[in-house]
Amino acid sequence: MKAMSWRVGGRRTRTLVGRGLLGRPGLLARMLPGADRVAVVTDARCRRLFLPRLLRSLGRAPDLVHLLPRGERAKCGAELERLHRALLAGGFSRDSALVALGGGAVSDLCGFAAATFMRGVRWACAPTTLLAQIDAGLGGKTGVDLAGVKNAVGAFHQPEAVLCDPELLESLGPRELRAGHGELLKYALLFERRFPATSAVRPPRGAALERAVERCVRWKMSVVAQDERETRSRREVLNLGHTFGHGFEAAARGALRHGEAVLLGLRAAVRLSELEGLLPAPEARRLRGLLAALPCPRPRLRAAEVLRHMGADKKRRGGRLRFVLLRGPGRPVVAGARAANVARVLKEIL
Ligand code: GLY
């Protein structure tokens, strides 16, 4: 098991990575000392598959097990209010703690409830998908969607502890693993100058998967520790592939998983980097070839609709879209781009 710790915004946040750690008796209890009440926030599938292990780790019966609907439907104001009401009714206080057991939608909603209940209570996270173990469950971005805009309302609120157990990923289907792999490739493109150096271009399994999770946690948290609130372009680079990706995901209306949309978004970002004169053409061709070899659904999307959704991107400044682009693997830059080049990328990709 690897135990890692960072100071973010003056507070300590710890992440453990290791096979089988979710079931270790008392582990989570030791990471959340002194909580007067504990609520586990999860969905029906994760409750069935993983709750008994989490309870061993918690070392006590939770005061509340709160079920959310599966997937993105959990991330709305109505579900946030339902959780807040359950906490109030259950006598939860400022000294209580929440534990998210699930994928990114569960940790986003639970983290935001923790950020806002009684002006902020402690929380911990046990991510159950690859995407959540390497991205969504780390770094304290929490929130809900509003009016079709992803994460339109939210807060930065660091979990005190994150338990990443790669054994949980064995229950994921190939599509879900592939979706998480899109985020894994994002990190590799951002941090590996000799891409693909450590990261397999195919989704890793077994011990390689555990090493990949640990590597991504280190990469992500070292950035978050320097720029928690994305006020400098340091944390912004973690959005490589996401400006296009959010547009693809929203326009696909459920036909693309987040990580699949990010994979398409990485292809788009590489091509845009080339058109903007940042990435030399032979390197761009090589990277696009590697990314295009990965299977990904291709729903029919309209460029105008993708562009409309991209317009809601939070990186926008002064009405102008900003993109994370590459001068090469391991060399990201945050920049604007010519509208004609963005339109050309969409025409080629869709
Ligand atoms: N998913 C990007 C970030 O946490 O900053």
GROMACS .gro file of C-alpha atoms and ligand atoms in nm:
model
  355
    1MET     CA    1   0.000   0.000   0.000
    2LYS     CA    2   0.124   0.352  -0.081
    3ALA     CA    3   0.033   0.634   0.157
    4MET     CA    4   0.071   0.987   0.021
    5SER     CA    5   0.001   1.319   0.187
    6TRP     CA    6  -0.021   1.681   0.067
    7ARG     CA    7  -0.096   2.018   0.220
    8VAL     CA    8  -0.363   2.192   0.017
    9GLY     CA    9  -0.510   2.527   0.121
   10GLY     CA   10  -0.345   2.490   0.463
   11ARG     CA   11  -0.505   2.148   0.530
   12ARG     CA   12  -0.367   1.800   0.507
   13THR     CA   13  -0.522   1.561   0.257
   14ARG     CA   14  -0.412   1.199   0.243
   15THR     CA   15  -0.448   0.942  -0.032
   16LEU     CA   16  -0.384   0.571   0.008
   17VAL     CA   17  -0.351   0.338  -0.292
   18GLY     CA   18  -0.345  -0.038  -0.257
   19ARG     CA   19  -0.528  -0.354  -0.348
   20GLY     CA   20  -0.769  -0.467  -0.078
   21LEU     CA   21  -0.728  -0.160   0.142
   22LEU     CA   22  -1.099  -0.074   0.150
   23GLY     CA   23  -1.167  -0.382   0.362
   24ARG     CA   24  -0.889  -0.321   0.619
   25PRO     CA   25  -1.043  -0.309   0.965
   26GLY     CA   26  -1.041   0.039   1.117
   27LEU     CA   27  -0.837   0.208   0.840
   28LEU     CA   28  -1.094   0.475   0.751
   29ALA     CA   29  -1.183   0.526   1.118
   30ARG     CA   30  -0.819   0.616   1.187
   31MET     CA   31  -0.822   0.866   0.900
   32LEU     CA   32  -1.139   1.042   1.023
   33PRO     CA   33  -1.085   1.062   1.400
   34GLY     CA   34  -1.337   1.223   1.632
   35ALA     CA   35  -1.640   1.240   1.402
   36ASP     CA   36  -1.958   1.246   1.613
   37ARG     CA   37  -2.168   1.106   1.328
   38VAL     CA   38  -2.080   0.951   0.993
   39ALA     CA   39  -2.295   0.934   0.679
   40VAL     CA   40  -2.204   0.710   0.386
   41VAL     CA   41  -2.325   0.854   0.055
   42THR     CA   42  -2.343   0.598  -0.224
   43ASP     CA   43  -2.564   0.444  -0.494
   44ALA     CA   44  -2.744   0.109  -0.499
   45ARG     CA   45  -2.475  -0.074  -0.698
   46CYS     CA   46  -2.186   0.041  -0.480
   47ARG     CA   47  -2.384  -0.032  -0.165
   48ARG     CA   48  -2.437  -0.391  -0.284
   49LEU     CA   49  -2.079  -0.447  -0.401
   50PHE     CA   50  -1.864  -0.246  -0.163
   51LEU     CA   51  -2.048  -0.126   0.150
   52PRO     CA   52  -1.958  -0.432   0.367
   53ARG     CA   53  -1.587  -0.364   0.299
   54LEU     CA   54  -1.622   0.007   0.374
   55LEU     CA   55  -1.798  -0.072   0.702
   56ARG     CA   56  -1.503  -0.288   0.813
   57SER     CA   57  -1.278   0.007   0.738
   58LEU     CA   58  -1.509   0.248   0.921
   59GLY     CA   59  -1.516   0.018   1.225
   60ARG     CA   60  -1.868   0.127   1.320
   61ALA     CA   61  -2.221   0.127   1.186
   62PRO     CA   62  -2.277   0.454   0.996
   63ASP     CA   63  -2.546   0.685   1.132
   64LEU     CA   64  -2.688   0.721   0.781
   65VAL     CA   65  -2.647   0.539   0.449
   66HIS     CA   66  -2.784   0.780   0.189
   67LEU     CA   67  -2.856   0.645  -0.160
   68LEU     CA   68  -2.822   0.860  -0.471
   69PRO     CA   69  -2.955   0.773  -0.817
   70ARG     CA   70  -2.686   0.627  -1.043
   71GLY     CA   71  -2.465   0.845  -1.260
   72GLU     CA   72  -2.494   1.210  -1.353
   73ARG     CA   73  -2.860   1.225  -1.237
   74ALA     CA   74  -2.719   1.245  -0.883
   75LYS     CA   75  -2.556   1.581  -0.954
   76CYS     CA   76  -2.846   1.821  -0.920
   77GLY     CA   77  -2.981   2.072  -0.670
   78ALA     CA   78  -3.274   1.846  -0.576
   79GLU     CA   79  -3.041   1.560  -0.473
   80LEU     CA   80  -2.818   1.803  -0.284
   81GLU     CA   81  -3.118   1.931  -0.088
   82ARG     CA   82  -3.240   1.574  -0.023
   83LEU     CA   83  -2.901   1.488   0.129
   84HIS     CA   84  -2.888   1.809   0.335
   85ARG     CA   85  -3.237   1.736   0.470
   86ALA     CA   86  -3.138   1.378   0.561
   87LEU     CA   87  -2.834   1.511   0.748
   88LEU     CA   88  -3.045   1.765   0.938
   89ALA     CA   89  -3.307   1.504   1.023
   90GLY     CA   90  -3.032   1.267   1.140
   91GLY     CA   91  -2.889   1.521   1.386
   92PHE     CA   92  -2.561   1.571   1.196
   93SER     CA   93  -2.348   1.863   1.313
   94ARG     CA   94  -2.030   2.052   1.227
   95ASP     CA   95  -1.835   1.769   1.393
   96SER     CA   96  -1.983   1.505   1.163
   97ALA     CA   97  -1.822   1.355   0.855
   98LEU     CA   98  -1.945   1.230   0.518
   99VAL     CA   99  -1.795   0.942   0.322
  100ALA     CA  100  -1.849   0.915  -0.054
  101LEU     CA  101  -1.851   0.557  -0.185
  102GLY     CA  102  -1.890   0.560  -0.562
  103GLY     CA  103  -1.780   0.713  -0.889
  104GLY     CA  104  -1.730   1.078  -0.980
  105ALA     CA  105  -2.097   1.176  -0.959
  106VAL     CA  106  -2.120   1.045  -0.601
  107SER     CA  107  -1.799   1.218  -0.488
  108ASP     CA  108  -1.893   1.549  -0.661
  109LEU     CA  109  -2.234   1.558  -0.491
  110CYS     CA  110  -2.118   1.427  -0.153
  111GLY     CA  111  -1.818   1.664  -0.149
  112PHE     CA  112  -2.041   1.961  -0.229
  113ALA     CA  113  -2.285   1.860   0.044
  114ALA     CA  114  -1.986   1.843   0.282
  115ALA     CA  115  -1.865   2.186   0.165
  116THR     CA  116  -2.202   2.348   0.230
  117PHE     CA  117  -2.367   2.163   0.523
  118MET     CA  118  -2.323   2.379   0.836
  119ARG     CA  119  -2.074   2.585   0.627
  120GLY     CA  120  -1.848   2.286   0.584
  121VAL     CA  121  -1.789   1.946   0.741
  122ARG     CA  122  -1.512   1.691   0.689
  123TRP     CA  123  -1.540   1.426   0.426
  124ALA     CA  124  -1.354   1.126   0.287
  125CYS     CA  125  -1.380   0.948  -0.041
  126ALA     CA  126  -1.362   0.585  -0.151
  127PRO     CA  127  -1.370   0.608  -0.531
  128THR     CA  128  -1.499   0.297  -0.709
  129THR     CA  129  -1.424   0.373  -1.075
  130LEU     CA  130  -1.090   0.422  -1.250
  131LEU     CA  131  -1.194   0.774  -1.346
  132ALA     CA  132  -1.277   0.864  -0.988
  133GLN     CA  133  -0.959   0.703  -0.845
  134ILE     CA  134  -0.732   0.902  -1.074
  135ASP     CA  135  -0.930   1.223  -1.116
  136ALA     CA  136  -1.278   1.301  -0.987
  137GLY     CA  137  -1.225   1.176  -0.629
  138LEU     CA  138  -0.902   1.376  -0.586
  139GLY     CA  139  -0.834   1.745  -0.554
  140GLY     CA  140  -1.154   1.870  -0.394
  141LYS     CA  141  -1.352   1.995  -0.695
  142THR     CA  142  -1.712   1.935  -0.590
  143GLY     CA  143  -2.042   2.049  -0.735
  144VAL     CA  144  -2.364   1.993  -0.922
  145ASP     CA  145  -2.484   2.056  -1.277
  146LEU     CA  146  -2.737   2.329  -1.352
  147ALA     CA  147  -2.947   2.395  -1.665
  148GLY     CA  148  -2.742   2.143  -1.864
  149VAL     CA  149  -2.409   2.303  -1.763
  150LYS     CA  150  -2.175   2.055  -1.596
  151ASN     CA  151  -2.045   2.156  -1.254
  152ALA     CA  152  -2.202   2.501  -1.290
  153VAL     CA  153  -2.238   2.534  -0.910
  154GLY     CA  154  -1.972   2.404  -0.676
  155ALA     CA  155  -1.688   2.458  -0.433
  156PHE     CA  156  -1.332   2.353  -0.368
  157HIS     CA  157  -1.341   2.134  -0.059
  158GLN     CA  158  -1.062   1.884  -0.003
  159PRO     CA  159  -1.144   1.536   0.125
  160GLU     CA  160  -0.940   1.456   0.434
  161ALA     CA  161  -0.877   1.105   0.312
  162VAL     CA  162  -0.906   0.924  -0.020
  163LEU     CA  163  -0.888   0.543  -0.029
  164CYS     CA  164  -0.811   0.412  -0.378
  165ASP     CA  165  -0.850   0.035  -0.391
  166PRO     CA  166  -0.772  -0.091  -0.744
  167GLU     CA  167  -0.934  -0.425  -0.653
  168LEU     CA  168  -1.271  -0.249  -0.682
  169LEU     CA  169  -1.200  -0.183  -1.049
  170GLU     CA  170  -1.223  -0.556  -1.124
  171SER     CA  171  -1.601  -0.523  -1.117
  172LEU     CA  172  -1.597  -0.264  -1.397
  173GLY     CA  173  -1.698  -0.359  -1.749
  174PRO     CA  174  -1.454  -0.302  -2.039
  175ARG     CA  175  -1.634   0.014  -2.146
  176GLU     CA  176  -1.605   0.174  -1.805
  177LEU     CA  177  -1.236   0.085  -1.781
  178ARG     CA  178  -1.177   0.229  -2.127
  179ALA     CA  179  -1.352   0.548  -2.020
  180GLY     CA  180  -1.119   0.584  -1.721
  181HIS     CA  181  -0.830   0.512  -1.951
  182GLY     CA  182  -0.910   0.837  -2.140
  183GLU     CA  183  -0.819   1.032  -1.823
  184LEU     CA  184  -0.510   0.820  -1.770
  185LEU     CA  185  -0.386   0.910  -2.118
  186LYS     CA  186  -0.453   1.275  -2.038
  187TYR     CA  187  -0.205   1.258  -1.750
  188ALA     CA  188   0.049   1.070  -1.958
  189LEU     CA  189   0.028   1.335  -2.235
  190LEU     CA  190   0.064   1.611  -1.976
  191PHE     CA  191   0.351   1.464  -1.779
  192GLU     CA  192   0.548   1.219  -1.995
  193ARG     CA  193   0.785   1.389  -2.234
  194ARG     CA  194   0.853   1.048  -2.389
  195PHE     CA  195   0.486   0.961  -2.429
  196PRO     CA  196   0.390   0.679  -2.401
  197ALA     CA  197   0.668   0.602  -2.153
  198THR     CA  198   0.520   0.437  -1.845
  199SER     CA  199   0.157   0.428  -1.952
  200ALA     CA  200   0.044   0.147  -2.173
  201VAL     CA  201  -0.162   0.269  -2.463
  202ARG     CA  202  -0.403  -0.011  -2.376
  203PRO     CA  203  -0.591   0.000  -2.042
  204PRO     CA  204  -0.362  -0.154  -1.775
  205ARG     CA  205  -0.465  -0.448  -1.554
  206GLY     CA  206  -0.350  -0.603  -1.226
  207ALA     CA  207  -0.027  -0.468  -1.080
  208ALA     CA  208   0.019  -0.229  -1.376
  209LEU     CA  209  -0.320  -0.078  -1.300
  210GLU     CA  210  -0.225  -0.021  -0.936
  211ARG     CA  211   0.100   0.148  -1.041
  212ALA     CA  212  -0.090   0.363  -1.292
  213VAL     CA  213  -0.339   0.477  -1.025
  214GLU     CA  214  -0.056   0.566  -0.789
  215ARG     CA  215   0.130   0.759  -1.061
  216CYS     CA  216  -0.179   0.958  -1.158
  217VAL     CA  217  -0.255   1.040  -0.793
  218ARG     CA  218   0.099   1.180  -0.752
  219TRP     CA  219   0.076   1.379  -1.074
  220LYS     CA  220  -0.263   1.525  -0.997
  221MET     CA  221  -0.205   1.606  -0.631
  222SER     CA  222   0.134   1.767  -0.694
  223VAL     CA  223  -0.047   2.011  -0.926
  224VAL     CA  224  -0.342   2.063  -0.688
  225ALA     CA  225  -0.103   2.137  -0.399
  226GLN     CA  226   0.045   2.423  -0.606
  227ASP     CA  227  -0.279   2.571  -0.737
  228GLU     CA  228  -0.584   2.438  -0.554
  229ARG     CA  229  -0.829   2.696  -0.689
  230GLU     CA  230  -0.709   2.703  -1.047
  231THR     CA  231  -0.617   3.069  -1.014
  232ARG     CA  232  -0.297   3.013  -1.211
  233SER     CA  233  -0.270   2.807  -1.526
  234ARG     CA  234  -0.099   2.530  -1.325
  235ARG     CA  235  -0.420   2.341  -1.238
  236GLU     CA  236  -0.589   2.445  -1.561
  237VAL     CA  237  -0.362   2.209  -1.753
  238LEU     CA  238  -0.546   1.916  -1.592
  239ASN     CA  239  -0.830   2.008  -1.828
  240LEU     CA  240  -0.640   1.886  -2.134
  241GLY     CA  241  -0.902   1.746  -2.374
  242HIS     CA  242  -1.186   1.876  -2.155
  243THR     CA  243  -1.293   2.193  -2.342
  244PHE     CA  244  -1.381   1.984  -2.648
  245GLY     CA  245  -1.461   1.685  -2.426
  246HIS     CA  246  -1.733   1.864  -2.227
  247GLY     CA  247  -1.882   1.985  -2.556
  248PHE     CA  248  -1.886   1.629  -2.699
  249GLU     CA  249  -2.025   1.482  -2.377
  250ALA     CA  250  -2.308   1.736  -2.345
  251ALA     CA  251  -2.402   1.717  -2.715
  252ALA     CA  252  -2.403   1.335  -2.701
  253ARG     CA  253  -2.676   1.343  -2.430
  254GLY     CA  254  -2.564   1.026  -2.255
  255ALA     CA  255  -2.422   0.838  -2.556
  256LEU     CA  256  -2.064   0.914  -2.446
  257ARG     CA  257  -1.914   0.850  -2.102
  258HIS     CA  258  -1.703   1.131  -1.961
  259GLY     CA  259  -1.373   0.949  -2.023
  260GLU     CA  260  -1.477   0.862  -2.379
  261ALA     CA  261  -1.555   1.227  -2.446
  262VAL     CA  262  -1.215   1.317  -2.299
  263LEU     CA  263  -1.047   1.068  -2.531
  264LEU     CA  264  -1.211   1.236  -2.832
  265GLY     CA  265  -1.123   1.570  -2.672
  266LEU     CA  266  -0.754   1.468  -2.654
  267ARG     CA  267  -0.756   1.394  -3.026
  268ALA     CA  268  -0.914   1.734  -3.088
  269ALA     CA  269  -0.664   1.912  -2.861
  270VAL     CA  270  -0.369   1.750  -3.038
  271ARG     CA  271  -0.504   1.854  -3.379
  272LEU     CA  272  -0.577   2.209  -3.257
  273SER     CA  273  -0.222   2.231  -3.114
  274GLU     CA  274  -0.094   2.142  -3.460
  275LEU     CA  275  -0.319   2.393  -3.641
  276GLU     CA  276  -0.218   2.667  -3.395
  277GLY     CA  277   0.145   2.604  -3.490
  278LEU     CA  278   0.246   2.475  -3.146
  279LEU     CA  279   0.294   2.106  -3.216
  280PRO     CA  280   0.510   1.993  -3.510
  281ALA     CA  281   0.306   1.801  -3.771
  282PRO     CA  282   0.497   1.466  -3.751
  283GLU     CA  283   0.457   1.453  -3.371
  284ALA     CA  284   0.090   1.551  -3.401
  285ARG     CA  285   0.036   1.270  -3.655
  286ARG     CA  286   0.207   1.018  -3.424
  287LEU     CA  287  -0.003   1.120  -3.123
  288ARG     CA  288  -0.326   1.126  -3.321
  289GLY     CA  289  -0.248   0.780  -3.457
  290LEU     CA  290  -0.196   0.641  -3.105
  291LEU     CA  291  -0.516   0.799  -2.975
  292ALA     CA  292  -0.724   0.703  -3.278
  293ALA     CA  293  -0.628   0.336  -3.233
  294LEU     CA  294  -0.827   0.324  -2.907
  295PRO     CA  295  -1.187   0.208  -2.941
  296CYS     CA  296  -1.444   0.477  -2.867
  297PRO     CA  297  -1.813   0.515  -2.959
  298ARG     CA  298  -1.876   0.777  -3.228
  299PRO     CA  299  -2.231   0.912  -3.191
  300ARG     CA  300  -2.344   1.159  -3.459
  301LEU     CA  301  -2.293   1.507  -3.315
  302ARG     CA  302  -2.360   1.847  -3.467
  303ALA     CA  303  -2.063   2.087  -3.460
  304ALA     CA  304  -2.291   2.383  -3.379
  305GLU     CA  305  -2.429   2.205  -3.076
  306VAL     CA  306  -2.084   2.099  -2.954
  307LEU     CA  307  -1.966   2.460  -2.992
  308ARG     CA  308  -2.267   2.590  -2.800
  309HIS     CA  309  -2.184   2.360  -2.507
  310MET     CA  310  -1.815   2.449  -2.528
  311GLY     CA  311  -1.922   2.813  -2.483
  312ALA     CA  312  -2.025   2.731  -2.124
  313ASP     CA  313  -1.668   2.624  -2.035
  314LYS     CA  314  -1.541   2.761  -1.704
  315LYS     CA  315  -1.197   2.839  -1.851
  316ARG     CA  316  -1.356   3.107  -2.073
  317ARG     CA  317  -1.210   3.454  -2.007
  318GLY     CA  318  -1.347   3.780  -2.149
  319GLY     CA  319  -1.588   3.585  -2.372
  320ARG     CA  320  -1.301   3.390  -2.532
  321LEU     CA  321  -1.256   3.014  -2.511
  322ARG     CA  322  -0.924   2.892  -2.373
  323PHE     CA  323  -0.775   2.553  -2.444
  324VAL     CA  324  -0.504   2.339  -2.296
  325LEU     CA  325  -0.275   2.274  -2.593
  326LEU     CA  326   0.053   2.090  -2.632
  327ARG     CA  327   0.393   2.198  -2.761
  328GLY     CA  328   0.477   1.831  -2.723
  329PRO     CA  329   0.404   1.552  -2.476
  330GLY     CA  330   0.480   1.682  -2.126
  331ARG     CA  331   0.473   2.045  -2.250
  332PRO     CA  332   0.121   2.189  -2.202
  333VAL     CA  333   0.024   2.553  -2.257
  334VAL     CA  334  -0.306   2.729  -2.185
  335ALA     CA  335  -0.404   2.955  -2.473
  336GLY     CA  336  -0.682   3.093  -2.689
  337ALA     CA  337  -0.728   2.960  -3.042
  338ARG     CA  338  -0.854   3.092  -3.374
  339ALA     CA  339  -1.226   3.022  -3.424
  340ALA     CA  340  -1.154   2.895  -3.778
  341ASN     CA  341  -0.914   2.633  -3.639
  342VAL     CA  342  -1.163   2.521  -3.374
  343ALA     CA  343  -1.431   2.484  -3.644
  344ARG     CA  344  -1.188   2.287  -3.865
  345VAL     CA  345  -1.102   2.046  -3.582
  346LEU     CA  346  -1.471   1.982  -3.517
  347LYS     CA  347  -1.538   1.925  -3.886
  348GLU     CA  348  -1.257   1.670  -3.907
  349ILE     CA  349  -1.341   1.488  -3.582
  350LEU     CA  350  -1.722   1.466  -3.607
  351GLY     N1  351  -1.041   1.732  -1.329
  351GLY     C1  352  -0.955   1.843  -1.331
  351GLY     C2  353  -0.923   1.897  -1.196
  351GLY     O1  354  -0.956   1.837  -1.096
  351GLY     O2  355  -0.865   2.003  -1.188
   0.00000   0.00000   0.00000
